[in-house]
Amino acid sequence: MYRAIHVFMGFTVGLLVGGGSEFDIFYGLMGALGGYIPDLDLRIKHRKLLHNLIVPLILVSILYLATSLAIGIQWIVQVMLRGYLALVLGWILHVASDAFTKRGVYPLWPLNKEFKVALTPLKSTSIVGNFIAVLLSALAFYYWLDSTGISKWVVWFLEAVAELLGFSPA
């Protein structure tokens, strides 16, 4: 899967974690970061060191514990908890989507270094696999837009721009 698609998938899942709150963009960015991080292992043990379920869960647990201890303001802790949830979901979505490629992933590494999941014969550069990922992410993004009411503003904005440019609705 292409890195930009992993980032878009993570961003979208982060928006969904926000559920229409004033912090949705923050959650989207945390999800995007989660979608990006696994490919930082490209040069060292690629598809093992960061392409597993163990490392993100440990990291997010440590981050949440540190945040809870360091910050006494409860609403900030709650915002960060959702942010960490978006991060780990973006990360896990990246790992899960790479499991649908021929190279697969080692989801239990380093606990089990032999267990590999490769669900399809598709390459990570496959047009089909990448298209499906973009389509599903776009549908989830549209759902977020619609559920938050933002889609109405987008339509209004596009109609206003069309009118300014001299295009009239058909």
Tab-separated table of C-alpha atoms in Angstrom:
chain	number	residue	atom	x	y	z
A	1	MET	CA	0.000	0.000	0.000
A	2	TYR	CA	1.250	3.481	-0.752
A	3	ARG	CA	2.264	5.575	2.262
A	4	ALA	CA	-0.130	8.412	1.362
A	5	ILE	CA	-3.018	5.945	1.421
A	6	HIS	CA	-1.981	4.665	4.853
A	7	VAL	CA	-1.897	8.271	6.071
A	8	PHE	CA	-5.332	9.030	4.563
A	9	MET	CA	-6.783	5.897	6.150
A	10	GLY	CA	-5.314	6.878	9.518
A	11	PHE	CA	-6.576	10.449	9.194
A	12	THR	CA	-10.066	9.212	8.416
A	13	VAL	CA	-10.162	6.757	11.314
A	14	GLY	CA	-8.952	9.575	13.576
A	15	LEU	CA	-11.832	11.784	12.448
A	16	LEU	CA	-14.238	8.966	13.247
A	17	VAL	CA	-12.702	8.622	16.728
A	18	GLY	CA	-13.495	12.297	17.271
A	19	GLY	CA	-17.118	11.744	16.384
A	20	GLY	CA	-17.846	15.379	15.627
A	21	SER	CA	-16.012	16.960	18.551
A	22	GLU	CA	-14.065	20.200	18.373
A	23	PHE	CA	-10.874	18.113	18.414
A	24	ASP	CA	-11.631	16.042	15.292
A	25	ILE	CA	-8.755	17.522	13.274
A	26	PHE	CA	-6.323	16.751	16.119
A	27	TYR	CA	-7.623	13.183	16.227
A	28	GLY	CA	-7.357	12.968	12.449
A	29	LEU	CA	-3.734	14.093	12.598
A	30	MET	CA	-2.978	11.571	15.344
A	31	GLY	CA	-4.561	8.842	13.191
A	32	ALA	CA	-2.513	10.027	10.199
A	33	LEU	CA	0.636	9.828	12.318
A	34	GLY	CA	-0.350	6.293	13.290
A	35	GLY	CA	-0.808	5.486	9.607
A	36	TYR	CA	2.675	6.826	8.856
A	37	ILE	CA	4.774	5.423	11.720
A	38	PRO	CA	4.930	1.747	10.633
A	39	ASP	CA	6.860	2.639	7.478
A	40	LEU	CA	9.640	4.177	9.548
A	41	ASP	CA	11.027	0.628	9.751
A	42	LEU	CA	11.734	0.513	6.000
A	43	ARG	CA	15.485	0.272	6.504
A	44	ILE	CA	15.517	-1.973	9.601
A	45	LYS	CA	13.485	-5.171	9.915
A	46	HIS	CA	10.785	-3.843	7.580
A	47	ARG	CA	7.368	-5.359	8.194
A	48	LYS	CA	8.518	-6.575	11.603
A	49	LEU	CA	9.785	-3.877	13.969
A	50	LEU	CA	6.814	-1.519	13.528
A	51	HIS	CA	4.415	-3.623	11.449
A	52	ASN	CA	2.966	-5.528	14.385
A	53	LEU	CA	0.279	-5.138	17.038
A	54	ILE	CA	2.563	-5.359	20.075
A	55	VAL	CA	4.669	-2.193	19.673
A	56	PRO	CA	1.776	0.276	19.151
A	57	LEU	CA	-0.171	-1.098	22.116
A	58	ILE	CA	2.863	-0.859	24.409
A	59	LEU	CA	3.728	2.639	23.160
A	60	VAL	CA	0.194	3.979	23.573
A	61	SER	CA	-0.077	2.447	27.043
A	62	ILE	CA	3.140	4.189	28.098
A	63	LEU	CA	2.016	7.496	26.554
A	64	TYR	CA	-1.351	7.345	28.281
A	65	LEU	CA	0.166	6.470	31.649
A	66	ALA	CA	2.716	9.294	31.333
A	67	THR	CA	0.001	11.772	30.316
A	68	SER	CA	-2.258	10.729	33.186
A	69	LEU	CA	0.539	11.153	35.719
A	70	ALA	CA	1.951	14.389	34.291
A	71	ILE	CA	-1.263	16.297	33.606
A	72	GLY	CA	-3.835	16.711	36.325
A	73	ILE	CA	-6.428	18.401	34.117
A	74	GLN	CA	-8.980	15.705	33.369
A	75	TRP	CA	-10.351	17.052	30.068
A	76	ILE	CA	-6.834	17.247	28.607
A	77	VAL	CA	-6.211	13.658	29.670
A	78	GLN	CA	-9.470	12.625	27.953
A	79	VAL	CA	-8.549	14.482	24.745
A	80	MET	CA	-5.121	12.859	24.755
A	81	LEU	CA	-6.649	9.426	25.409
A	82	ARG	CA	-8.776	9.774	22.280
A	83	GLY	CA	-5.726	11.081	20.436
A	84	TYR	CA	-3.757	8.005	21.457
A	85	LEU	CA	-6.699	5.824	20.440
A	86	ALA	CA	-6.656	7.481	16.997
A	87	LEU	CA	-2.883	6.950	16.810
A	88	VAL	CA	-3.080	3.255	17.643
A	89	LEU	CA	-6.069	2.683	15.333
A	90	GLY	CA	-4.253	4.403	12.446
A	91	TRP	CA	-1.218	2.236	13.173
A	92	ILE	CA	-3.231	-0.985	13.419
A	93	LEU	CA	-5.139	-0.104	10.236
A	94	HIS	CA	-1.791	0.303	8.467
A	95	VAL	CA	-0.641	-3.109	9.711
A	96	ALA	CA	-3.989	-4.716	8.840
A	97	SER	CA	-4.001	-3.284	5.316
A	98	ASP	CA	-0.435	-4.496	4.728
A	99	ALA	CA	-1.632	-7.958	5.770
A	100	PHE	CA	-3.634	-7.911	2.515
A	101	THR	CA	-0.416	-7.861	0.499
A	102	LYS	CA	1.817	-10.666	-0.705
A	103	ARG	CA	4.626	-9.630	1.679
A	104	GLY	CA	2.257	-9.681	4.638
A	105	VAL	CA	3.078	-8.720	8.217
A	106	TYR	CA	4.255	-10.359	11.428
A	107	PRO	CA	1.513	-9.129	13.794
A	108	LEU	CA	2.891	-10.768	16.952
A	109	TRP	CA	6.550	-9.863	16.440
A	110	PRO	CA	8.707	-9.900	18.631
A	111	LEU	CA	6.703	-12.372	20.756
A	112	ASN	CA	6.304	-14.746	17.816
A	113	LYS	CA	8.849	-14.123	15.081
A	114	GLU	CA	7.526	-16.802	12.717
A	115	PHE	CA	3.768	-16.073	12.574
A	116	LYS	CA	3.060	-14.233	9.333
A	117	VAL	CA	-0.224	-13.001	7.873
A	118	ALA	CA	-0.364	-12.496	4.087
A	119	LEU	CA	-4.003	-12.653	3.023
A	120	THR	CA	-3.789	-11.983	-0.731
A	121	PRO	CA	-1.278	-12.318	-3.568
A	122	LEU	CA	-1.489	-8.555	-4.234
A	123	LYS	CA	1.651	-6.433	-4.249
A	124	SER	CA	1.742	-3.292	-2.123
A	125	THR	CA	1.778	-1.295	-5.375
A	126	SER	CA	-1.344	-3.044	-6.687
A	127	ILE	CA	-3.833	-0.652	-8.267
A	128	VAL	CA	-6.705	-2.856	-7.060
A	129	GLY	CA	-5.597	-2.995	-3.422
A	130	ASN	CA	-4.803	0.703	-3.266
A	131	PHE	CA	-8.070	1.620	-4.997
A	132	ILE	CA	-10.100	-0.438	-2.517
A	133	ALA	CA	-8.291	1.216	0.411
A	134	VAL	CA	-8.907	4.710	-1.001
A	135	LEU	CA	-12.543	3.915	-1.765
A	136	LEU	CA	-13.251	2.598	1.744
A	137	SER	CA	-11.435	5.552	3.312
A	138	ALA	CA	-13.299	8.018	1.098
A	139	LEU	CA	-16.620	6.467	2.109
A	140	ALA	CA	-15.657	6.700	5.786
A	141	PHE	CA	-14.524	10.313	5.242
A	142	TYR	CA	-17.837	11.152	3.569
A	143	TYR	CA	-19.675	9.522	6.483
A	144	TRP	CA	-17.729	11.765	8.875
A	145	LEU	CA	-18.485	14.846	6.752
A	146	ASP	CA	-22.172	13.983	6.637
A	147	SER	CA	-22.526	13.008	10.306
A	148	THR	CA	-20.887	16.237	11.474
A	149	GLY	CA	-22.944	18.409	9.125
A	150	ILE	CA	-19.836	19.650	7.355
A	151	SER	CA	-21.011	18.227	4.028
A	152	LYS	CA	-23.744	20.912	3.905
A	153	TRP	CA	-21.097	23.623	4.264
A	154	VAL	CA	-18.980	22.015	1.541
A	155	VAL	CA	-21.948	21.963	-0.862
A	156	TRP	CA	-22.804	25.570	0.026
A	157	PHE	CA	-19.179	26.633	-0.539
A	158	LEU	CA	-18.915	24.854	-3.895
A	159	GLU	CA	-22.216	26.355	-5.055
A	160	ALA	CA	-21.030	29.831	-4.011
A	161	VAL	CA	-17.743	29.390	-5.894
A	162	ALA	CA	-19.600	28.123	-8.972
A	163	GLU	CA	-21.899	31.145	-8.848
A	164	LEU	CA	-18.939	33.524	-8.511
A	165	LEU	CA	-17.327	31.905	-11.536
A	166	GLY	CA	-20.506	32.336	-13.531
A	167	PHE	CA	-21.667	28.736	-13.521
A	168	SER	CA	-25.338	28.261	-12.839
A	169	PRO	CA	-26.791	25.081	-11.335
A	170	ALA	CA	-28.367	22.796	-13.914
